[in-house]
């Protein structure tokens, strides 16, 4: 995307968004990716970026934290490893190993997302596994960045001998100290190191009483550091062994560096992938923190922003205490396919410029791969360029006035703007004679419109309102103004021009009535009538908007009730079908049992022959079983109808009685009877049914309900609390505030273990974190993380 002038990114707030994203970065590579980030105009690239971001936001919001620790910048070390006989330090090698571990864990994590998040899974294919490098370094370097004793057999033997001789030296020194302390020769009672050798601090006047070699003298000359003769050979052995140790370590590190040099290209490739993923992760975290959504973006889309908020205002609010935060009124701006130009009018400080900036900034963010703070139903066209004129480019050095700078900008815009460009002009037509300025600007707009540019402009000039009304492809818009209170509402309205309310605001501020009367006379009746007409239109449009908002709220409420009733009916129908199925099953079992008893009775009659007493007995048994079957069927029928036989009232039901529908389990109040039809109120839902289907019954007892607690906003969805807080780059007071709010959220969640990343630095953030954690009752334990998880740059917190 072409952007002119260069200061446009800063003026619109794009630079502020990038700075906010940088807080979430964890690597130098990611920071470089962010610095090089620019909006792009290739649709396939933008759509892929946003689709990838959508998947990652979904992962961060609903799944576990992404494993992405220790993304060290190992590029210089990797490049240096190519040089013949190069030698990397243990710390550099340790960082390379940690980097390889990060790559491996991230690759495994992304690969596992193949079914649920396919685009994220594809990223794993771009990471090259380097387990061999990880293993080779791990065999030589400890987790603390030093060379292991068993890095080689020779080093193990050297260090063993070195340890033995050092123990001998300590024993000899301790023995000498005990002897010399009795004689009063020592200036201090502890040995020290001078020139790499262990020596004794001896008073200068006693130096010739002890056999040895002076290695150093104190600044005052009162103490000499003397190496006793009897430890001389031990010190010599230790120095020789230390030299052998250094030589062996150098040999080991050189071999290991050469082995890494063979993989340097893979390391550099992975570093690039880590940088890109770091930027993606930071973008996702910023988007979630601002409550952003993914818009639809494409060359065929129209500009449609639903409940859009300016991210710069949101970021500013986030830095302020809650009581000082200002309400951000959402922007709703929707342009039709044939609307390529918008002229926004209205009073000063009414939000015209903010609306213009918001639309442009959100377009830049989307084309850079950011989600935007707006509803996910928002759509954005794909702009090929952005040309901004804020009217403040005057320069003493270049001898440019405001109007001259505007003319220079118009010249460059006419040279570079093409079909698909977005042109933004604030306070159009100002800086020179109003009539000439408006005419010049109108001609400028006509040319840009013919090229296929989209234009958003703010102005106070009435002639431009007329132009927008008459010129095909342009539309008037205004920022709503509360005429009664003479205050802006900051709501965008398309199709209605706005008034500047200069006279009304002047009157409210107490300007002389005579002055205002004369001013109106100078403006003229036609101008006054036009402003009055616009004001009246605004007032009626505001009333219509309020009615529409109220209607929409009622519509939403009605739709919610309808969904609730449909769900209730669905539940009742399901329960009825379930009971009917159970009743039929019970009846079938009863009939099968009855048939079996009848067959058995027939067999007994046949066997009894003419024995009348026997036949009479069999008949009595059958009759008894028949009565049992009838009793079972009556019970089954009662269960199917959801009532017991003794609860039925035989009298016909009348309006006001409690009735049960015989073909379902529903109970309600009979409202009215109309012939053979009846209306029953079942839990607020009116049902029509046949009167013969109603059975009078007793009113069910009220069941005790547990209290149900809800938030004031039924649509509120709690945002999961992340298990990690990164405060690197924060100032002391800001870091403390961020940590306090985060711990409050964690206390209300189910998390029992969290990480606070504060970095090493000068220790200020670490001190703030530990002081706050020590004061929190819910914190049961906190300590520095293991080396592979950040060491002293990260604190692990366990909550009780």
Coordinates of N, CA and C in Angstrom, one line a residue, residues 539-697:
X539 N -32.6 17.3 14.1 CA -33.5 17.0 15.3 C -34.4 15.9 15.0
X540 N -35.1 15.9 13.8 CA -36.0 14.8 13.5 C -35.3 13.5 13.3
X541 N -34.1 13.6 12.6 CA -33.3 12.4 12.4 C -32.9 11.8 13.7
X542 N -32.6 12.6 14.7 CA -32.2 12.1 16.0 C -33.3 11.4 16.7
X543 N -34.5 12.1 16.6 CA -35.7 11.4 17.2 C -36.0 10.1 16.5
X544 N -35.9 10.1 15.2 CA -36.1 8.8 14.4 C -35.1 7.7 14.8
X545 N -33.9 8.2 15.1 CA -32.8 7.2 15.5 C -33.1 6.7 16.8
X546 N -33.6 7.5 17.8 CA -34.0 7.0 19.1 C -35.1 6.0 19.0
X547 N -36.1 6.3 18.2 CA -37.2 5.4 18.0 C -36.7 4.1 17.4
X548 N -35.9 4.2 16.4 CA -35.3 3.0 15.8 C -34.5 2.1 16.8
X549 N -33.7 2.8 17.6 CA -33.0 2.0 18.6 C -33.9 1.3 19.6
X550 N -34.9 2.0 20.0 CA -35.9 1.4 21.0 C -36.6 0.2 20.3
X551 N -37.0 0.4 19.0 CA -37.6 -0.7 18.3 C -36.7 -1.9 18.1
X552 N -35.5 -1.6 17.9 CA -34.5 -2.7 17.7 C -34.4 -3.5 19.0
X553 N -34.3 -2.7 20.1 CA -34.2 -3.4 21.5 C -35.4 -4.3 21.7
X554 N -36.6 -3.7 21.4 CA -37.8 -4.5 21.6 C -37.8 -5.7 20.7
X555 N -37.3 -5.5 19.5 CA -37.3 -6.7 18.5 C -36.4 -7.8 19.1
X556 N -35.2 -7.4 19.6 CA -34.3 -8.3 20.1 C -34.9 -9.1 21.3
X557 N -35.6 -8.3 22.2 CA -36.3 -8.9 23.3 C -37.3 -9.9 22.8
X558 N -38.1 -9.5 21.8 CA -39.2 -10.4 21.3 C -38.6 -11.7 20.7
X559 N -37.5 -11.5 20.0 CA -36.9 -12.7 19.3 C -36.3 -13.6 20.4
X560 N -35.8 -13.0 21.5 CA -35.3 -13.9 22.6 C -36.4 -14.7 23.2
X561 N -37.6 -14.0 23.5 CA -38.7 -14.7 24.1 C -39.2 -15.8 23.1
X562 N -39.2 -15.5 21.8 CA -39.7 -16.5 20.9 C -38.8 -17.7 20.9
X563 N -37.4 -17.5 21.0 CA -36.5 -18.6 21.0 C -36.7 -19.4 22.3
X564 N -37.0 -18.7 23.4 CA -37.2 -19.4 24.7 C -38.4 -20.3 24.6
X565 N -39.5 -19.7 24.0 CA -40.8 -20.5 23.9 C -40.6 -21.7 23.0
X566 N -39.9 -21.5 21.9 CA -39.7 -22.6 21.0 C -38.9 -23.7 21.7
X567 N -37.9 -23.3 22.5 CA -37.1 -24.3 23.2 C -38.0 -25.0 24.2
X568 N -38.9 -24.2 24.9 CA -39.7 -24.9 25.9 C -40.7 -25.9 25.2
X569 N -41.2 -25.5 24.1 CA -42.1 -26.4 23.3 C -41.4 -27.6 22.9
X570 N -40.2 -27.4 22.4 CA -39.4 -28.6 22.0 C -39.1 -29.5 23.1
X571 N -38.9 -29.0 24.3 CA -38.6 -29.8 25.5 C -39.9 -30.5 25.9
X572 N -41.0 -29.8 25.9 CA -42.3 -30.5 26.3 C -42.6 -31.6 25.3
X573 N -42.4 -31.4 24.0 CA -42.7 -32.4 23.0 C -41.8 -33.6 23.2
X574 N -40.5 -33.4 23.5 CA -39.6 -34.5 23.7 C -40.0 -35.3 25.0
X575 N -40.4 -34.6 26.0 CA -40.8 -35.3 27.2 C -42.1 -36.1 27.0
X576 N -43.0 -35.5 26.2 CA -44.3 -36.3 25.9 C -44.0 -37.5 25.1
X577 N -43.1 -37.4 24.1 CA -42.8 -38.6 23.3 C -42.1 -39.7 24.1
X578 N -41.2 -39.2 25.0 CA -40.5 -40.2 25.9 C -41.5 -40.9 26.8
X579 N -42.5 -40.2 27.4 CA -43.4 -40.8 28.2 C -44.3 -41.8 27.5
X580 N -44.7 -41.4 26.2 CA -45.6 -42.2 25.4 C -44.8 -43.5 25.1
X581 N -43.6 -43.4 24.7 CA -42.8 -44.6 24.4 C -42.7 -45.5 25.6
X582 N -42.5 -44.9 26.8 CA -42.4 -45.8 28.0 C -43.7 -46.5 28.3
X583 N -44.8 -45.7 28.1 CA -46.2 -46.3 28.4 C -46.5 -47.4 27.4
X584 N -46.1 -47.3 26.1 CA -46.4 -48.3 25.2 C -45.5 -49.6 25.5
X585 N -44.3 -49.3 25.9 CA -43.4 -50.4 26.2 C -44.0 -51.2 27.4
X586 N -44.5 -50.5 28.5 CA -45.1 -51.1 29.6 C -46.3 -51.9 29.2
X587 N -47.1 -51.3 28.4 CA -48.4 -52.0 28.0 C -48.1 -53.2 27.2
X588 N -47.1 -53.2 26.4 CA -46.7 -54.4 25.6 C -46.2 -55.5 26.5
X589 N -45.4 -55.1 27.5 CA -45.0 -56.2 28.5 C -46.2 -56.8 29.3
X590 N -47.1 -55.9 29.6 CA -48.3 -56.4 30.4 C -49.1 -57.4 29.5
X591 N -49.3 -57.0 28.2 CA -50.1 -57.8 27.3 C -49.4 -59.1 27.1
X592 N -48.1 -59.1 26.9 CA -47.4 -60.3 26.7 C -47.5 -61.2 27.9
X593 N -47.4 -60.7 29.1 CA -47.6 -61.5 30.3 C -49.0 -62.0 30.4
X594 N -50.1 -61.2 30.0 CA -51.4 -61.7 30.0 C -51.7 -62.8 29.1
X595 N -51.1 -62.7 27.9 CA -51.2 -63.7 26.9 C -50.6 -65.0 27.3
X596 N -49.5 -64.9 28.0 CA -48.8 -66.1 28.5 C -49.7 -66.8 29.6
X597 N -50.3 -66.0 30.5 CA -51.2 -66.6 31.5 C -52.4 -67.3 30.9
X598 N -53.0 -66.7 29.8 CA -54.2 -67.2 29.2 C -53.8 -68.6 28.5
X599 N -52.7 -68.6 27.8 CA -52.2 -69.9 27.2 C -52.0 -70.9 28.3
X600 N -51.5 -70.5 29.4 CA -51.2 -71.5 30.5 C -52.6 -72.0 31.0
X601 N -53.6 -71.1 31.2 CA -54.9 -71.5 31.7 C -55.6 -72.5 30.7
X602 N -55.5 -72.2 29.4 CA -56.1 -73.1 28.4 C -55.5 -74.5 28.5
X603 N -54.1 -74.5 28.7 CA -53.5 -75.8 28.8 C -54.0 -76.6 30.1
X604 N -54.2 -75.8 31.2 CA -54.7 -76.5 32.4 C -56.1 -77.0 32.2
X605 N -57.0 -76.2 31.5 CA -58.3 -76.7 31.3 C -58.3 -77.9 30.5
X606 N -57.5 -77.9 29.5 CA -57.4 -79.1 28.6 C -57.0 -80.3 29.4
X607 N -56.0 -80.2 30.3 CA -55.6 -81.3 31.1 C -56.6 -81.7 32.2
X608 N -57.4 -80.7 32.7 CA -58.4 -81.0 33.7 C -59.6 -81.9 33.2
X609 N -59.8 -81.7 31.9 CA -60.9 -82.5 31.3 C -62.3 -82.0 31.8
X610 N -63.0 -82.9 32.5 CA -64.4 -82.6 33.0 C -64.4 -82.2 34.4
X611 N -63.3 -82.1 35.1 CA -63.3 -81.7 36.5 C -63.7 -80.3 36.7
X612 N -65.0 -80.1 37.1 CA -65.6 -78.8 37.2 C -64.9 -77.9 38.3
X613 N -64.6 -78.5 39.4 CA -63.9 -77.8 40.5 C -62.6 -77.2 40.0
X614 N -61.9 -78.1 39.3 CA -60.6 -77.6 38.7 C -60.7 -76.5 37.8
X615 N -61.7 -76.6 36.9 CA -62.0 -75.6 35.9 C -62.4 -74.3 36.6
X616 N -63.2 -74.3 37.6 CA -63.6 -73.2 38.4 C -62.4 -72.5 39.0
X617 N -61.5 -73.3 39.5 CA -60.3 -72.7 40.1 C -59.4 -72.0 39.1
X618 N -59.3 -72.6 37.9 CA -58.5 -72.0 36.8 C -59.1 -70.7 36.4
X619 N -60.5 -70.7 36.3 CA -61.2 -69.4 35.9 C -61.0 -68.3 36.9
X620 N -61.0 -68.7 38.2 CA -60.7 -67.7 39.2 C -59.3 -67.1 39.1
X621 N -58.3 -67.9 38.8 CA -57.0 -67.5 38.6 C -56.9 -66.5 37.5
X622 N -57.5 -66.9 36.3 CA -57.5 -66.0 35.1 C -58.1 -64.6 35.5
X623 N -59.3 -64.7 36.2 CA -60.0 -63.4 36.5 C -59.1 -62.5 37.4
X624 N -58.5 -63.2 38.4 CA -57.6 -62.4 39.2 C -56.4 -61.8 38.5
X625 N -55.8 -62.5 37.5 CA -54.8 -61.9 36.7 C -55.3 -60.8 35.8
X626 N -56.5 -61.0 35.3 CA -57.1 -59.9 34.5 C -57.2 -58.6 35.3
X627 N -57.7 -58.7 36.5 CA -57.8 -57.5 37.4 C -56.4 -56.9 37.6
X628 N -55.4 -57.7 37.8 CA -54.0 -57.2 38.0 C -53.6 -56.5 36.7
X629 N -53.9 -57.0 35.5 CA -53.5 -56.4 34.2 C -54.1 -55.1 34.1
X630 N -55.5 -55.0 34.4 CA -56.2 -53.7 34.3 C -55.6 -52.7 35.3
X631 N -55.2 -53.1 36.5 CA -54.6 -52.2 37.4 C -53.3 -51.6 36.9
X632 N -52.5 -52.5 36.3 CA -51.2 -52.1 35.7 C -51.4 -51.1 34.5
X633 N -52.4 -51.4 33.7 CA -52.7 -50.6 32.5 C -53.1 -49.2 33.0
X634 N -53.9 -49.1 34.1 CA -54.4 -47.9 34.6 C -53.2 -47.0 35.2
X635 N -52.3 -47.7 35.8 CA -51.1 -47.1 36.3 C -50.2 -46.6 35.1
X636 N -50.1 -47.4 34.1 CA -49.3 -47.0 32.9 C -49.9 -45.8 32.3
X637 N -51.3 -45.8 32.2 CA -52.0 -44.6 31.6 C -51.7 -43.4 32.4
X638 N -51.8 -43.5 33.7 CA -51.5 -42.4 34.6 C -50.1 -41.8 34.4
X639 N -49.1 -42.7 34.3 CA -47.8 -42.2 34.1 C -47.6 -41.6 32.8
X640 N -48.3 -42.1 31.7 CA -48.2 -41.5 30.4 C -48.7 -40.1 30.4
X641 N -49.8 -39.9 31.2 CA -50.5 -38.6 31.2 C -49.8 -37.7 32.3
X642 N -48.8 -38.2 33.0 CA -48.1 -37.4 34.0 C -48.9 -37.1 35.3
X643 N -49.9 -38.0 35.6 CA -50.7 -37.8 36.8 C -51.1 -39.1 37.4
X644 N -51.5 -39.1 38.6 CA -52.0 -40.3 39.3 C -53.5 -40.3 39.3
X645 N -54.2 -41.5 39.2 CA -55.6 -41.5 39.1 C -56.3 -40.7 40.2
X646 N -55.8 -40.7 41.4 CA -56.6 -40.0 42.4 C -56.5 -38.5 42.4
X647 N -55.6 -38.0 41.4 CA -55.5 -36.5 41.3 C -56.5 -36.0 40.3
X648 N -57.2 -36.9 39.6 CA -58.2 -36.4 38.6 C -59.5 -36.0 39.2
X649 N -60.0 -34.8 38.7 CA -61.3 -34.3 39.1 C -62.2 -34.6 38.0
X650 N -63.3 -35.4 38.2 CA -64.2 -35.8 37.1 C -65.0 -34.7 36.6
X651 N -65.2 -33.6 37.3 CA -66.0 -32.5 36.8 C -65.4 -31.8 35.6
X652 N -66.2 -31.3 34.6 CA -65.6 -30.6 33.4 C -64.9 -29.4 33.8
X653 N -63.7 -29.1 33.2 CA -62.9 -27.9 33.6 C -63.6 -26.7 33.0
X654 N -63.4 -25.5 33.7 CA -63.9 -24.2 33.3 C -62.8 -23.2 33.4
X655 N -62.9 -22.1 32.7 CA -61.8 -21.1 32.7 C -61.4 -20.7 34.1
X656 N -60.0 -20.7 34.3 CA -59.5 -20.5 35.7 C -59.0 -21.7 36.4
X657 N -59.5 -22.9 35.9 CA -59.1 -24.2 36.5 C -57.7 -24.6 36.0
X658 N -57.0 -25.4 36.8 CA -55.8 -26.0 36.4 C -56.1 -27.3 35.7
X659 N -55.5 -27.4 34.5 CA -55.8 -28.5 33.6 C -54.5 -29.1 33.1
X660 N -54.6 -30.4 32.7 CA -53.5 -31.1 32.1 C -53.9 -31.6 30.7
X661 N -53.0 -31.4 29.7 CA -53.3 -31.8 28.4 C -53.1 -33.3 28.3
X662 N -54.1 -34.1 27.9 CA -54.1 -35.5 28.0 C -53.0 -36.1 27.0
X663 N -52.6 -35.3 26.0 CA -51.7 -35.9 25.0 C -50.3 -35.4 25.3
X664 N -50.0 -34.8 26.4 CA -48.7 -34.4 26.8 C -48.5 -34.3 28.3
X665 N -47.4 -33.9 28.7 CA -47.1 -33.7 30.2 C -47.3 -32.3 30.7
X666 N -47.9 -31.5 29.8 CA -48.0 -30.0 30.1 C -49.2 -29.7 31.0
X667 N -49.0 -28.9 32.0 CA -50.0 -28.4 32.9 C -50.1 -26.9 32.9
X668 N -51.3 -26.4 32.9 CA -51.5 -24.9 32.8 C -52.9 -24.5 33.3
X669 N -53.1 -23.2 33.0 CA -54.4 -22.6 33.4 C -55.3 -22.5 32.2
X670 N -56.6 -22.9 32.3 CA -57.5 -22.8 31.2 C -58.0 -21.4 31.1
X671 N -57.7 -20.7 30.0 CA -58.0 -19.3 29.8 C -59.4 -19.1 29.2
X672 N -59.7 -19.8 28.1 CA -61.0 -19.6 27.6 C -61.4 -20.9 26.8
X673 N -62.8 -21.0 26.7 CA -63.4 -22.2 25.9 C -64.3 -21.6 24.8
X674 N -64.0 -22.1 23.6 CA -64.8 -21.6 22.5 C -65.3 -22.8 21.7
X675 N -66.5 -23.3 22.0 CA -67.0 -24.5 21.4 C -66.2 -25.7 21.8
X676 N -65.7 -26.4 20.8 CA -64.9 -27.6 21.1 C -63.4 -27.2 21.2
X677 N -63.0 -25.9 21.1 CA -61.7 -25.5 21.2 C -61.4 -24.8 22.6
X678 N -60.1 -24.9 23.0 CA -59.8 -24.3 24.3 C -58.4 -23.6 24.2
X679 N -58.1 -22.6 25.0 CA -56.8 -22.0 25.1 C -56.3 -22.2 26.5
X680 N -55.0 -22.7 26.6 CA -54.4 -23.0 27.9 C -53.1 -22.2 28.0
X681 N -52.8 -21.6 29.1 CA -51.6 -20.8 29.4 C -50.6 -21.8 30.1
X682 N -49.6 -22.2 29.4 CA -48.6 -23.1 30.0 C -47.3 -22.3 30.2
X683 N -47.0 -21.9 31.4 CA -45.8 -21.2 31.7 C -45.6 -19.9 30.8
X684 N -46.7 -19.2 30.6 CA -46.6 -18.0 29.8 C -46.8 -18.2 28.3
X685 N -46.9 -19.5 27.9 CA -47.1 -19.8 26.5 C -48.5 -20.3 26.2
X686 N -49.2 -19.6 25.4 CA -50.6 -19.9 25.1 C -50.7 -21.0 24.1
X687 N -51.4 -22.1 24.4 CA -51.6 -23.2 23.5 C -53.0 -23.4 23.2
X688 N -53.3 -23.7 21.9 CA -54.7 -24.0 21.5 C -54.8 -25.5 21.4
X689 N -55.9 -26.1 21.9 CA -56.1 -27.5 21.8 C -57.6 -27.8 21.9
X690 N -58.0 -29.1 21.7 CA -59.4 -29.5 21.8 C -59.8 -29.6 23.2
X691 N -61.0 -29.2 23.5 CA -61.5 -29.1 24.9 C -61.6 -30.5 25.5
X692 N -61.8 -31.5 24.6 CA -61.9 -32.9 25.1 C -60.6 -33.5 25.6
X693 N -59.5 -32.8 25.1 CA -58.1 -33.3 25.5 C -57.7 -32.8 26.9
X694 N -58.6 -32.0 27.6 CA -58.3 -31.4 28.9 C -58.8 -32.2 30.0
X695 N -58.0 -32.4 31.0 CA -58.4 -33.1 32.3 C -58.2 -32.1 33.4
X696 N -59.2 -31.9 34.2 CA -59.1 -31.1 35.4 C -58.2 -31.7 36.4
X697 N -57.3 -31.0 37.0 CA -56.4 -31.6 38.0 C -56.1 -30.6 39.0

